[in-house]
Amino acid sequence: MSDFDLSKKINQAIQDRRETWDFIRSFVSHWVTPLKEADGYSEADLLAAEERLGISLPAALKEAYNLFGRRSDLTRNQEYLLEPTALYLDHGALIFRHENQGAAFWGILVADLQYPDPPVYKCWVIVNNVVENWETWLGRFSLSCIDLILWESLHDSSRATEFCEIDEEELELVDQLYQEVPYPRQLAPWHIRLFTGTDLLLYYTDAGLFVRAHWLNE
């Protein structure tokens, strides 16, 4: 059994980005496999990306890539965190993450690259590659990493995972049976609710309920 108190840790994690990185280290240690030094990209890798793009990368982005950027099991199960060599500028933003079928991408506006921990925006791609306007995703890049790690954890094929569509009555039952984690509004750009049970993580969105068990698939 995991003794990781997700509810307590996530509330600490939103205070500042140092707490965010501590949360990610703890979550990964308890729910996946502990982070190692080799799991991140080097300063040389990130400097090469800056030179190629002709920009300075925000401090928080570099810290995240340095901490867990090479861990595909944490960043590339469902959506795709781009490698430093694949980061690119488009539509007035630095694009760092893609939806798995190319239907959306996440970016930092070029005007915000000056900030250490800038806001993140999401943009949908519709028919014939027509791109919609940027929508606010999360107020800080470091906060988007919390959601990224939790979301990708729910799609780890080495673990016991499940998805189902549920109605309001079934959601009420989930609410009764499991502890809801106080998911801060700034971490919930859409209708997201997070629950935990004994070695279970439950992530509700308007699409349905995603469930992840702590144990490995046999």
Tab-separated table of C-alpha atoms in Angstrom:
chain	number	residue	atom	x	y	z
A	1	MET	CA	0.000	0.000	0.000
A	2	SER	CA	1.069	3.551	-0.672
A	3	ASP	CA	1.355	5.946	2.279
A	4	PHE	CA	1.430	8.966	-0.036
A	5	ASP	CA	-1.189	11.515	1.059
A	6	LEU	CA	-2.198	12.970	-2.295
A	7	SER	CA	-4.665	15.447	-0.822
A	8	LYS	CA	-2.105	16.955	1.538
A	9	LYS	CA	0.733	16.954	-0.966
A	10	ILE	CA	-1.172	18.556	-3.813
A	11	ASN	CA	-2.210	21.496	-1.657
A	12	GLN	CA	1.406	22.055	-0.708
A	13	ALA	CA	2.400	21.752	-4.371
A	14	ILE	CA	0.516	24.821	-5.546
A	15	GLN	CA	2.295	27.206	-3.173
A	16	ASP	CA	5.339	27.668	-5.386
A	17	ARG	CA	7.217	25.698	-7.970
A	18	ARG	CA	9.765	24.275	-5.533
A	19	GLU	CA	6.857	22.605	-3.768
A	20	THR	CA	5.585	21.486	-7.175
A	21	TRP	CA	8.819	19.676	-7.991
A	22	ASP	CA	8.810	18.107	-4.497
A	23	PHE	CA	5.255	16.878	-5.116
A	24	ILE	CA	6.225	15.348	-8.451
A	25	ARG	CA	9.259	13.619	-6.918
A	26	SER	CA	7.097	12.195	-4.112
A	27	PHE	CA	4.202	11.172	-6.357
A	28	VAL	CA	6.493	9.443	-8.837
A	29	SER	CA	8.383	7.722	-6.034
A	30	HIS	CA	5.186	6.319	-4.483
A	31	TRP	CA	3.080	5.681	-7.574
A	32	VAL	CA	5.536	4.938	-10.369
A	33	THR	CA	9.343	4.589	-10.147
A	34	PRO	CA	11.568	7.098	-8.329
A	35	LEU	CA	13.238	9.742	-10.426
A	36	LYS	CA	16.940	9.457	-11.178
A	37	GLU	CA	19.407	12.050	-12.419
A	38	ALA	CA	19.424	10.436	-15.871
A	39	ASP	CA	15.650	11.011	-16.191
A	40	GLY	CA	16.152	14.659	-17.106
A	41	TYR	CA	17.701	16.515	-20.012
A	42	SER	CA	21.039	18.200	-19.436
A	43	GLU	CA	21.731	21.912	-19.414
A	44	ALA	CA	23.562	21.380	-22.711
A	45	ASP	CA	20.404	19.865	-24.268
A	46	LEU	CA	18.324	22.859	-23.194
A	47	LEU	CA	20.968	25.385	-24.249
A	48	ALA	CA	21.027	23.782	-27.697
A	49	ALA	CA	17.240	24.196	-27.905
A	50	GLU	CA	17.545	27.873	-26.955
A	51	GLU	CA	20.209	28.472	-29.588
A	52	ARG	CA	18.170	26.681	-32.268
A	53	LEU	CA	15.003	28.639	-31.429
A	54	GLY	CA	16.730	31.962	-30.758
A	55	ILE	CA	14.973	32.426	-27.403
A	56	SER	CA	15.557	31.942	-23.689
A	57	LEU	CA	13.459	29.144	-22.219
A	58	PRO	CA	11.581	29.981	-19.003
A	59	ALA	CA	13.228	28.754	-15.802
A	60	ALA	CA	10.286	26.516	-14.846
A	61	LEU	CA	10.299	24.752	-18.212
A	62	LYS	CA	14.018	24.070	-17.941
A	63	GLU	CA	13.606	22.788	-14.381
A	64	ALA	CA	10.845	20.407	-15.467
A	65	TYR	CA	12.797	19.042	-18.430
A	66	ASN	CA	15.852	18.673	-16.207
A	67	LEU	CA	13.824	16.761	-13.612
A	68	PHE	CA	11.698	14.322	-15.636
A	69	GLY	CA	11.808	15.227	-19.341
A	70	ARG	CA	13.276	11.898	-20.493
A	71	ARG	CA	10.703	9.824	-18.593
A	72	SER	CA	8.282	8.826	-21.348
A	73	ASP	CA	6.198	6.843	-18.850
A	74	LEU	CA	5.453	10.153	-17.091
A	75	THR	CA	5.102	12.432	-20.096
A	76	ARG	CA	4.163	10.500	-23.247
A	77	ASN	CA	1.560	7.824	-22.487
A	78	GLN	CA	-1.456	9.694	-23.864
A	79	GLU	CA	-0.335	13.166	-24.931
A	80	TYR	CA	3.238	14.030	-25.871
A	81	LEU	CA	5.666	16.325	-24.088
A	82	LEU	CA	8.015	17.345	-26.881
A	83	GLU	CA	11.709	16.645	-26.589
A	84	PRO	CA	13.988	19.716	-26.543
A	85	THR	CA	14.969	19.044	-30.155
A	86	ALA	CA	11.262	19.128	-31.136
A	87	LEU	CA	10.207	22.331	-29.355
A	88	TYR	CA	9.036	24.911	-31.885
A	89	LEU	CA	7.567	28.370	-32.292
A	90	ASP	CA	4.197	28.700	-33.993
A	91	HIS	CA	1.013	30.762	-33.692
A	92	GLY	CA	2.812	33.250	-31.465
A	93	ALA	CA	3.832	30.650	-28.886
A	94	LEU	CA	6.463	28.135	-27.861
A	95	ILE	CA	4.786	24.745	-28.414
A	96	PHE	CA	5.861	22.075	-25.916
A	97	ARG	CA	3.067	19.468	-25.853
A	98	HIS	CA	0.791	17.784	-28.413
A	99	GLU	CA	-2.489	15.901	-28.142
A	100	ASN	CA	-1.935	12.327	-29.294
A	101	GLN	CA	-3.896	12.694	-32.561
A	102	GLY	CA	-2.801	16.223	-33.299
A	103	ALA	CA	-6.131	17.730	-32.286
A	104	ALA	CA	-4.611	20.222	-29.839
A	105	PHE	CA	-1.367	21.580	-28.517
A	106	TRP	CA	-0.123	23.415	-25.461
A	107	GLY	CA	2.148	26.424	-25.514
A	108	ILE	CA	3.620	29.458	-23.807
A	109	LEU	CA	2.958	32.745	-25.554
A	110	VAL	CA	6.119	34.364	-26.889
A	111	ALA	CA	5.220	37.518	-24.954
A	112	ASP	CA	5.287	35.484	-21.719
A	113	LEU	CA	8.655	33.781	-22.240
A	114	GLN	CA	10.254	36.507	-20.124
A	115	TYR	CA	8.574	35.173	-16.981
A	116	PRO	CA	10.222	32.434	-14.865
A	117	ASP	CA	6.982	30.442	-14.544
A	118	PRO	CA	4.652	31.715	-17.281
A	119	PRO	CA	1.010	30.828	-17.996
A	120	VAL	CA	0.165	27.926	-20.294
A	121	TYR	CA	-2.430	28.040	-23.078
A	122	LYS	CA	-4.138	25.321	-25.073
A	123	CYS	CA	-5.182	25.557	-28.703
A	124	TRP	CA	-7.537	23.212	-30.573
A	125	VAL	CA	-6.973	22.166	-34.171
A	126	ILE	CA	-10.193	21.639	-36.109
A	127	VAL	CA	-11.016	20.539	-39.663
A	128	ASN	CA	-8.267	20.949	-42.304
A	129	ASN	CA	-5.718	22.058	-39.715
A	130	VAL	CA	-7.604	25.242	-38.924
A	131	VAL	CA	-6.343	26.462	-35.560
A	132	GLU	CA	-8.643	28.045	-32.998
A	133	ASN	CA	-7.674	30.801	-30.599
A	134	TRP	CA	-5.543	30.143	-27.543
A	135	GLU	CA	-7.492	29.247	-24.399
A	136	THR	CA	-6.122	29.780	-20.909
A	137	TRP	CA	-5.043	26.414	-19.515
A	138	LEU	CA	-3.170	27.064	-16.270
A	139	GLY	CA	-1.698	30.145	-14.657
A	140	ARG	CA	1.815	28.748	-14.253
A	141	PHE	CA	3.861	26.270	-16.261
A	142	SER	CA	4.829	24.419	-13.082
A	143	LEU	CA	1.143	23.855	-12.271
A	144	SER	CA	0.584	22.380	-15.712
A	145	CYS	CA	3.249	19.819	-14.850
A	146	ILE	CA	1.142	18.545	-11.933
A	147	ASP	CA	-1.781	17.912	-14.239
A	148	LEU	CA	0.527	16.429	-16.880
A	149	ILE	CA	2.037	13.913	-14.446
A	150	LEU	CA	-1.352	12.895	-13.006
A	151	TRP	CA	-2.971	12.627	-16.435
A	152	GLU	CA	-0.176	10.577	-17.963
A	153	SER	CA	-0.127	8.346	-14.880
A	154	LEU	CA	-3.740	7.401	-15.626
A	155	HIS	CA	-2.654	6.103	-19.039
A	156	ASP	CA	0.338	4.006	-17.929
A	157	SER	CA	-0.173	0.615	-19.606
A	158	SER	CA	2.106	-1.090	-17.076
A	159	ARG	CA	-0.441	-0.316	-14.359
A	160	ALA	CA	-4.025	-1.367	-13.860
A	161	THR	CA	-6.089	1.406	-15.483
A	162	GLU	CA	-9.693	1.748	-16.591
A	163	PHE	CA	-12.036	4.286	-18.160
A	164	CYS	CA	-15.815	4.402	-18.120
A	165	GLU	CA	-18.554	6.866	-18.900
A	166	ILE	CA	-20.666	7.611	-15.844
A	167	ASP	CA	-23.880	9.516	-15.185
A	168	GLU	CA	-24.694	11.899	-12.343
A	169	GLU	CA	-26.001	9.122	-10.113
A	170	GLU	CA	-22.826	7.102	-10.545
A	171	LEU	CA	-20.719	10.192	-9.873
A	172	GLU	CA	-22.598	10.678	-6.611
A	173	LEU	CA	-21.681	7.092	-5.686
A	174	VAL	CA	-18.014	7.792	-6.416
A	175	ASP	CA	-18.334	10.853	-4.197
A	176	GLN	CA	-19.657	8.689	-1.359
A	177	LEU	CA	-17.120	5.873	-1.681
A	178	TYR	CA	-13.906	7.799	-2.245
A	179	GLN	CA	-12.132	10.819	-0.781
A	180	GLU	CA	-12.180	13.862	-3.014
A	181	VAL	CA	-8.892	15.678	-3.275
A	182	PRO	CA	-9.406	19.456	-3.041
A	183	TYR	CA	-8.377	20.083	-6.646
A	184	PRO	CA	-7.712	23.840	-6.742
A	185	ARG	CA	-9.606	25.902	-9.301
A	186	GLN	CA	-6.332	26.978	-10.850
A	187	LEU	CA	-5.625	23.304	-11.555
A	188	ALA	CA	-9.039	22.695	-13.052
A	189	PRO	CA	-9.499	24.687	-16.246
A	190	TRP	CA	-12.382	22.398	-17.145
A	191	HIS	CA	-14.674	20.233	-15.051
A	192	ILE	CA	-12.139	18.054	-13.252
A	193	ARG	CA	-12.574	16.237	-9.962
A	194	LEU	CA	-9.904	14.101	-8.342
A	195	PHE	CA	-10.574	11.251	-5.882
A	196	THR	CA	-8.445	8.739	-4.021
A	197	GLY	CA	-9.138	5.398	-2.401
A	198	THR	CA	-6.949	2.613	-1.061
A	199	ASP	CA	-4.215	2.528	-3.697
A	200	LEU	CA	-6.564	4.091	-6.258
A	201	LEU	CA	-6.498	7.363	-8.169
A	202	LEU	CA	-9.751	8.481	-9.813
A	203	TYR	CA	-9.848	11.429	-12.230
A	204	TYR	CA	-13.244	12.637	-13.390
A	205	THR	CA	-13.784	14.865	-16.427
A	206	ASP	CA	-16.826	15.591	-18.555
A	207	ALA	CA	-15.700	12.692	-20.747
A	208	GLY	CA	-15.960	10.141	-17.945
A	209	LEU	CA	-14.021	8.543	-15.109
A	210	PHE	CA	-10.379	7.493	-15.410
A	211	VAL	CA	-9.146	5.075	-12.738
A	212	ARG	CA	-5.590	4.049	-11.957
A	213	ALA	CA	-4.506	1.435	-9.416
A	214	HIS	CA	-1.216	1.610	-7.583
A	215	TRP	CA	-0.279	-1.967	-8.428
A	216	LEU	CA	1.335	-3.273	-11.606
A	217	ASN	CA	-0.461	-5.253	-14.298
A	218	GLU	CA	0.351	-8.938	-14.140
